[in-house]
Amino acid sequence: MFDDFMTRATLAGVGVACAAAPLGCFVVWRRMAYFGDATAHAAMLGVALSLALQMSIFTGAVAIALLMAITVTLLSGRGYAMDTLLGVLAHSALAFGLVAVSFLSGVRIDLMAYLFGDILSVSRTDLLVIWGGAAIVVALIAWRWSALLTSTLNEELAYASGINPKREQLILTLALAVTVAVAIKVVGVLLIAAMLIIPAAAARGFARTPEVMAATAALIGAISAIAGLRAAYLFDTPAGPSIVCVAAVIFAVVSVVGRKERMGP
């Protein structure tokens, strides 16, 4: 079964959807879309460092994503708006990463694969990393689900309940770093934020509880991965962008249907 590249690609896409879905819900609820995008952009520097130091892409991407998140936390509130800090750090890290990659001699790199993903070349080892990372993210979110929801709803309520919102923010940051690292191979640095946000935003339109929204987002992400890969195979289009396009179409359909229902007959 695993000798079929399409089977491996499908399993990889579903794995990323499972990791991104619950985390994407918190990104939407907390309005952290720009933070997710910034973390993904910064991961490109992690890719360059991984190649230079001959270590796994996963390790380098997680390290840089966490470093950027910690840097933002330390610098926030010191005269710079959060979106300004994220913009500076994200685009600087992406630029330095691309420049660093160009200096690597003796290393053959497909830059487009890192920017837009190369899901069709996923190996058995990549599958282990993707599903291992997805398991870590899901377990982390499930473990802290109640505390994360409370701190997202109201920080004062969280403090009153004995919950430290800063700690929950750190847990989300860690989960985001792991998700970005496992998703690079599937959709690439530039499209990771889309897989975090679009399925969650689509699920928000008709989910009645946070748990249902997370499960629905995972389902939408998985459908997007499977249908996007099928479309890429049939029409010879890039696989990563095709997956995101399907997710965007689902979001558009859900939005239109939801609007008609609210307007009534």
mmCIF file of C-alpha atoms in Angstrom:
data_model
loop_
_atom_site.group_PDB
_atom_site.id
_atom_site.type_symbol
_atom_site.label_atom_id
_atom_site.label_comp_id
_atom_site.label_asym_id
_atom_site.label_seq_id
_atom_site.Cartn_x
_atom_site.Cartn_y
_atom_site.Cartn_z
ATOM 1 C CA MET A 1 0.000 0.000 0.000
ATOM 2 C CA PHE A 2 2.777 2.413 0.927
ATOM 3 C CA ASP A 3 4.498 1.876 -2.425
ATOM 4 C CA ASP A 4 1.764 3.944 -4.072
ATOM 5 C CA PHE A 5 2.843 7.604 -3.991
ATOM 6 C CA MET A 6 -0.771 8.801 -4.101
ATOM 7 C CA THR A 7 -1.623 6.735 -1.029
ATOM 8 C CA ARG A 8 1.303 8.206 0.861
ATOM 9 C CA ALA A 9 0.321 11.709 -0.275
ATOM 10 C CA THR A 10 -3.285 11.181 0.856
ATOM 11 C CA LEU A 11 -2.217 9.923 4.278
ATOM 12 C CA ALA A 12 0.135 12.899 4.618
ATOM 13 C CA GLY A 13 -2.630 15.358 3.730
ATOM 14 C CA VAL A 14 -5.060 13.805 6.194
ATOM 15 C CA GLY A 15 -2.360 13.825 8.890
ATOM 16 C CA VAL A 16 -1.734 17.538 8.433
ATOM 17 C CA ALA A 17 -5.506 18.186 8.491
ATOM 18 C CA CYS A 18 -5.783 16.357 11.841
ATOM 19 C CA ALA A 19 -2.971 18.473 13.297
ATOM 20 C CA ALA A 20 -4.139 21.776 11.861
ATOM 21 C CA ALA A 21 -7.874 21.478 12.628
ATOM 22 C CA PRO A 22 -8.032 21.891 16.429
ATOM 23 C CA LEU A 23 -5.166 24.360 16.408
ATOM 24 C CA GLY A 24 -6.782 26.317 13.575
ATOM 25 C CA CYS A 25 -9.917 26.734 15.680
ATOM 26 C CA PHE A 26 -7.923 28.478 18.401
ATOM 27 C CA VAL A 27 -6.135 30.572 15.774
ATOM 28 C CA VAL A 28 -9.562 31.741 14.524
ATOM 29 C CA TRP A 29 -11.037 32.272 18.000
ATOM 30 C CA ARG A 30 -8.009 34.209 19.235
ATOM 31 C CA ARG A 31 -7.593 36.106 15.957
ATOM 32 C CA MET A 32 -4.032 34.802 15.627
ATOM 33 C CA ALA A 33 -4.109 34.393 11.837
ATOM 34 C CA TYR A 34 -1.172 36.720 11.322
ATOM 35 C CA PHE A 35 0.784 34.928 14.045
ATOM 36 C CA GLY A 36 0.285 31.592 12.271
ATOM 37 C CA ASP A 37 1.371 33.092 8.969
ATOM 38 C CA ALA A 38 4.428 34.672 10.579
ATOM 39 C CA THR A 39 5.468 31.387 12.206
ATOM 40 C CA ALA A 40 5.181 29.601 8.874
ATOM 41 C CA HIS A 41 7.293 32.222 7.103
ATOM 42 C CA ALA A 42 9.968 32.013 9.800
ATOM 43 C CA ALA A 43 10.176 28.251 9.289
ATOM 44 C CA MET A 44 12.032 28.870 6.022
ATOM 45 C CA LEU A 45 15.054 29.992 8.044
ATOM 46 C CA GLY A 46 14.748 26.739 9.979
ATOM 47 C CA VAL A 47 14.830 24.806 6.709
ATOM 48 C CA ALA A 48 18.044 26.595 5.680
ATOM 49 C CA LEU A 49 19.696 25.919 9.039
ATOM 50 C CA SER A 50 18.642 22.257 8.898
ATOM 51 C CA LEU A 51 20.220 21.829 5.491
ATOM 52 C CA ALA A 52 23.395 23.665 6.530
ATOM 53 C CA LEU A 53 23.805 21.622 9.736
ATOM 54 C CA GLN A 54 22.655 18.374 8.076
ATOM 55 C CA MET A 55 19.852 17.726 10.541
ATOM 56 C CA SER A 56 16.169 16.979 10.024
ATOM 57 C CA ILE A 57 13.950 19.694 8.541
ATOM 58 C CA PHE A 58 11.445 19.043 11.333
ATOM 59 C CA THR A 59 13.965 19.911 14.067
ATOM 60 C CA GLY A 60 15.135 23.141 12.410
ATOM 61 C CA ALA A 61 11.616 24.347 11.611
ATOM 62 C CA VAL A 62 10.349 23.711 15.153
ATOM 63 C CA ALA A 63 13.385 25.433 16.692
ATOM 64 C CA ILE A 64 13.054 28.594 14.594
ATOM 65 C CA ALA A 65 9.263 28.741 14.992
ATOM 66 C CA LEU A 66 9.611 28.563 18.772
ATOM 67 C CA LEU A 67 12.448 31.105 18.768
ATOM 68 C CA MET A 68 10.325 33.548 16.797
ATOM 69 C CA ALA A 69 7.360 33.083 19.125
ATOM 70 C CA ILE A 70 9.532 33.672 22.205
ATOM 71 C CA THR A 71 11.085 36.747 20.585
ATOM 72 C CA VAL A 72 7.656 38.208 19.833
ATOM 73 C CA THR A 73 6.558 37.571 23.419
ATOM 74 C CA LEU A 74 9.645 39.301 24.819
ATOM 75 C CA LEU A 75 9.415 42.312 22.493
ATOM 76 C CA SER A 76 5.653 42.862 22.666
ATOM 77 C CA GLY A 77 4.586 45.832 24.744
ATOM 78 C CA ARG A 78 7.874 47.660 24.235
ATOM 79 C CA GLY A 79 6.688 50.348 21.873
ATOM 80 C CA TYR A 80 5.801 48.157 18.884
ATOM 81 C CA ALA A 81 2.389 46.915 17.857
ATOM 82 C CA MET A 82 2.026 43.133 17.642
ATOM 83 C CA ASP A 83 1.259 43.117 13.914
ATOM 84 C CA THR A 84 4.339 45.285 13.270
ATOM 85 C CA LEU A 85 6.592 42.905 15.197
ATOM 86 C CA LEU A 86 5.143 39.877 13.428
ATOM 87 C CA GLY A 87 5.537 41.515 10.027
ATOM 88 C CA VAL A 88 9.163 42.486 10.633
ATOM 89 C CA LEU A 89 10.212 39.147 12.114
ATOM 90 C CA ALA A 90 8.296 36.951 9.660
ATOM 91 C CA HIS A 91 9.461 38.602 6.463
ATOM 92 C CA SER A 92 12.993 39.067 7.772
ATOM 93 C CA ALA A 93 13.229 35.375 8.689
ATOM 94 C CA LEU A 94 11.826 34.352 5.296
ATOM 95 C CA ALA A 95 14.273 36.628 3.465
ATOM 96 C CA PHE A 96 17.276 35.464 5.518
ATOM 97 C CA GLY A 97 16.195 31.868 4.977
ATOM 98 C CA LEU A 98 16.010 32.258 1.199
ATOM 99 C CA VAL A 99 19.385 34.031 1.122
ATOM 100 C CA ALA A 100 20.948 31.368 3.372
ATOM 101 C CA VAL A 101 19.669 28.616 1.086
ATOM 102 C CA SER A 102 21.372 30.263 -1.901
ATOM 103 C CA PHE A 103 24.746 30.040 -0.099
ATOM 104 C CA LEU A 104 24.523 26.301 0.515
ATOM 105 C CA SER A 105 27.060 24.615 -1.751
ATOM 106 C CA GLY A 106 26.879 20.972 -2.605
ATOM 107 C CA VAL A 107 23.229 20.774 -1.552
ATOM 108 C CA ARG A 108 20.617 20.339 -4.218
ATOM 109 C CA ILE A 109 17.410 22.072 -3.174
ATOM 110 C CA ASP A 110 14.017 22.432 -4.804
ATOM 111 C CA LEU A 111 13.059 25.822 -3.375
ATOM 112 C CA MET A 112 9.539 25.650 -4.814
ATOM 113 C CA ALA A 113 8.944 22.428 -2.870
ATOM 114 C CA TYR A 114 9.611 24.204 0.417
ATOM 115 C CA LEU A 115 7.576 27.267 -0.526
ATOM 116 C CA PHE A 116 4.512 25.485 -1.956
ATOM 117 C CA GLY A 117 4.925 21.910 -0.749
ATOM 118 C CA ASP A 118 5.809 18.645 -2.470
ATOM 119 C CA ILE A 119 3.280 16.213 -1.087
ATOM 120 C CA LEU A 120 3.709 13.766 -3.965
ATOM 121 C CA SER A 121 7.277 13.016 -2.860
ATOM 122 C CA VAL A 122 6.337 12.110 0.710
ATOM 123 C CA SER A 123 8.271 9.062 1.931
ATOM 124 C CA ARG A 124 7.491 6.518 4.636
ATOM 125 C CA THR A 125 9.796 8.413 6.985
ATOM 126 C CA ASP A 126 7.956 11.664 6.204
ATOM 127 C CA LEU A 127 4.676 9.931 7.028
ATOM 128 C CA LEU A 128 6.017 8.879 10.409
ATOM 129 C CA VAL A 129 7.101 12.446 11.135
ATOM 130 C CA ILE A 130 3.780 13.931 9.964
ATOM 131 C CA TRP A 131 1.567 11.519 11.915
ATOM 132 C CA GLY A 132 3.883 11.629 14.923
ATOM 133 C CA GLY A 133 3.689 15.422 14.930
ATOM 134 C CA ALA A 134 -0.088 15.315 14.442
ATOM 135 C CA ALA A 135 -0.419 12.938 17.396
ATOM 136 C CA ILE A 136 1.640 15.300 19.583
ATOM 137 C CA VAL A 137 -0.489 18.308 18.608
ATOM 138 C CA VAL A 138 -3.824 16.527 19.101
ATOM 139 C CA ALA A 139 -2.707 15.081 22.451
ATOM 140 C CA LEU A 140 -1.439 18.488 23.624
ATOM 141 C CA ILE A 141 -4.667 20.272 22.641
ATOM 142 C CA ALA A 142 -6.863 17.521 24.123
ATOM 143 C CA TRP A 143 -4.900 17.638 27.394
ATOM 144 C CA ARG A 144 -5.297 21.400 27.771
ATOM 145 C CA TRP A 145 -8.650 21.758 25.966
ATOM 146 C CA SER A 146 -10.671 23.130 28.877
ATOM 147 C CA ALA A 147 -7.909 25.492 30.042
ATOM 148 C CA LEU A 148 -7.292 26.721 26.504
ATOM 149 C CA LEU A 149 -11.002 27.406 25.984
ATOM 150 C CA THR A 150 -11.272 29.286 29.263
ATOM 151 C CA SER A 151 -8.224 31.479 28.609
ATOM 152 C CA THR A 152 -9.475 32.132 25.070
ATOM 153 C CA LEU A 153 -12.913 33.137 26.328
ATOM 154 C CA ASN A 154 -11.785 35.472 29.098
ATOM 155 C CA GLU A 155 -8.362 35.970 30.688
ATOM 156 C CA GLU A 156 -9.833 37.253 33.953
ATOM 157 C CA LEU A 157 -12.045 34.182 34.184
ATOM 158 C CA ALA A 158 -8.978 32.034 33.530
ATOM 159 C CA TYR A 159 -7.053 33.678 36.368
ATOM 160 C CA ALA A 160 -10.054 33.220 38.669
ATOM 161 C CA SER A 161 -10.115 29.524 37.751
ATOM 162 C CA GLY A 162 -6.424 29.122 38.563
ATOM 163 C CA ILE A 163 -5.359 29.016 34.914
ATOM 164 C CA ASN A 164 -2.352 30.948 33.644
ATOM 165 C CA PRO A 165 -3.225 32.383 30.183
ATOM 166 C CA LYS A 166 0.470 32.932 29.401
ATOM 167 C CA ARG A 167 1.144 29.235 29.895
ATOM 168 C CA GLU A 168 -1.760 28.317 27.631
ATOM 169 C CA GLN A 169 -0.423 30.748 25.019
ATOM 170 C CA LEU A 170 2.942 28.967 25.205
ATOM 171 C CA ILE A 171 1.239 25.599 24.691
ATOM 172 C CA LEU A 172 -0.540 26.940 21.606
ATOM 173 C CA THR A 173 2.769 28.314 20.328
ATOM 174 C CA LEU A 174 4.443 24.928 20.779
ATOM 175 C CA ALA A 175 1.577 23.173 18.977
ATOM 176 C CA LEU A 176 1.739 25.736 16.180
ATOM 177 C CA ALA A 177 5.490 25.229 15.758
ATOM 178 C CA VAL A 178 5.046 21.452 15.476
ATOM 179 C CA THR A 179 2.168 21.843 12.992
ATOM 180 C CA VAL A 180 4.196 24.195 10.809
ATOM 181 C CA ALA A 181 7.120 21.761 10.824
ATOM 182 C CA VAL A 182 5.035 18.761 9.739
ATOM 183 C CA ALA A 183 3.049 20.737 7.146
ATOM 184 C CA ILE A 184 6.047 22.120 5.226
ATOM 185 C CA LYS A 185 6.360 18.937 3.169
ATOM 186 C CA VAL A 186 2.642 18.951 2.303
ATOM 187 C CA VAL A 187 1.621 22.531 1.490
ATOM 188 C CA GLY A 188 4.845 24.505 1.884
ATOM 189 C CA VAL A 189 5.792 27.564 3.907
ATOM 190 C CA LEU A 190 3.539 29.996 2.044
ATOM 191 C CA LEU A 191 0.335 27.952 2.328
ATOM 192 C CA ILE A 192 0.505 26.527 5.858
ATOM 193 C CA ALA A 193 -1.544 29.370 7.345
ATOM 194 C CA ALA A 194 -4.306 28.648 4.815
ATOM 195 C CA MET A 195 -4.665 25.061 6.064
ATOM 196 C CA LEU A 196 -4.838 26.356 9.619
ATOM 197 C CA ILE A 197 -7.436 29.051 9.010
ATOM 198 C CA ILE A 198 -9.700 28.072 6.091
ATOM 199 C CA PRO A 199 -11.084 24.710 7.379
ATOM 200 C CA ALA A 200 -11.638 26.217 10.845
ATOM 201 C CA ALA A 201 -13.327 29.293 9.380
ATOM 202 C CA ALA A 202 -15.572 27.087 7.231
ATOM 203 C CA ALA A 203 -16.497 24.900 10.221
ATOM 204 C CA ARG A 204 -17.346 27.944 12.316
ATOM 205 C CA GLY A 205 -20.340 28.700 10.103
ATOM 206 C CA PHE A 206 -22.461 25.783 11.309
ATOM 207 C CA ALA A 207 -20.738 24.305 14.386
ATOM 208 C CA ARG A 208 -22.702 24.767 17.611
ATOM 209 C CA THR A 209 -19.981 23.782 20.105
ATOM 210 C CA PRO A 210 -16.158 24.155 20.138
ATOM 211 C CA GLU A 211 -15.719 20.376 20.028
ATOM 212 C CA VAL A 212 -17.975 20.038 16.976
ATOM 213 C CA MET A 213 -16.132 22.895 15.282
ATOM 214 C CA ALA A 214 -12.751 21.182 15.794
ATOM 215 C CA ALA A 215 -14.065 17.840 14.491
ATOM 216 C CA THR A 216 -15.765 19.517 11.513
ATOM 217 C CA ALA A 217 -12.600 21.474 10.705
ATOM 218 C CA ALA A 218 -10.634 18.207 10.675
ATOM 219 C CA LEU A 219 -13.207 16.665 8.328
ATOM 220 C CA ILE A 220 -13.109 19.674 5.993
ATOM 221 C CA GLY A 221 -9.305 19.610 6.013
ATOM 222 C CA ALA A 222 -9.241 15.897 5.188
ATOM 223 C CA ILE A 223 -11.802 16.320 2.383
ATOM 224 C CA SER A 224 -9.761 19.236 1.008
ATOM 225 C CA ALA A 225 -6.601 17.109 1.014
ATOM 226 C CA ILE A 226 -8.216 14.138 -0.715
ATOM 227 C CA ALA A 227 -10.184 16.184 -3.273
ATOM 228 C CA GLY A 228 -7.240 18.524 -3.894
ATOM 229 C CA LEU A 229 -4.912 15.618 -4.615
ATOM 230 C CA ARG A 230 -7.488 14.099 -6.955
ATOM 231 C CA ALA A 231 -7.864 17.412 -8.799
ATOM 232 C CA ALA A 232 -4.084 17.793 -9.041
ATOM 233 C CA TYR A 233 -3.832 14.287 -10.518
ATOM 234 C CA LEU A 234 -6.617 14.877 -13.052
ATOM 235 C CA PHE A 235 -5.686 18.405 -14.153
ATOM 236 C CA ASP A 236 -1.913 18.252 -13.627
ATOM 237 C CA THR A 237 -1.891 21.173 -11.186
ATOM 238 C CA PRO A 238 0.376 21.750 -8.145
ATOM 239 C CA ALA A 239 -0.832 19.518 -5.310
ATOM 240 C CA GLY A 240 -0.376 21.888 -2.344
ATOM 241 C CA PRO A 241 -2.157 24.876 -3.912
ATOM 242 C CA SER A 242 -4.888 22.550 -5.227
ATOM 243 C CA ILE A 243 -5.626 21.385 -1.676
ATOM 244 C CA VAL A 244 -5.922 24.988 -0.491
ATOM 245 C CA CYS A 245 -8.165 25.844 -3.459
ATOM 246 C CA VAL A 246 -10.592 23.062 -2.535
ATOM 247 C CA ALA A 247 -10.658 24.297 1.071
ATOM 248 C CA ALA A 248 -11.367 27.827 -0.181
ATOM 249 C CA VAL A 249 -14.250 26.579 -2.347
ATOM 250 C CA ILE A 250 -15.750 24.732 0.631
ATOM 251 C CA PHE A 251 -15.477 27.911 2.717
ATOM 252 C CA ALA A 252 -17.178 29.935 -0.028
ATOM 253 C CA VAL A 253 -20.036 27.425 -0.360
ATOM 254 C CA VAL A 254 -20.550 27.254 3.418
ATOM 255 C CA SER A 255 -20.543 31.057 3.639
ATOM 256 C CA VAL A 256 -23.135 31.448 0.882
ATOM 257 C CA VAL A 257 -25.406 28.713 2.294
ATOM 258 C CA GLY A 258 -25.096 30.129 5.805
ATOM 259 C CA ARG A 259 -25.958 33.619 4.614
ATOM 260 C CA LYS A 260 -29.058 32.388 2.793
ATOM 261 C CA GLU A 261 -30.199 30.512 5.904
ATOM 262 C CA ARG A 262 -29.788 33.635 8.055
ATOM 263 C CA MET A 263 -31.717 35.753 5.546
ATOM 264 C CA GLY A 264 -34.528 33.228 5.422
ATOM 265 C CA PRO A 265 -37.051 32.670 2.605
#
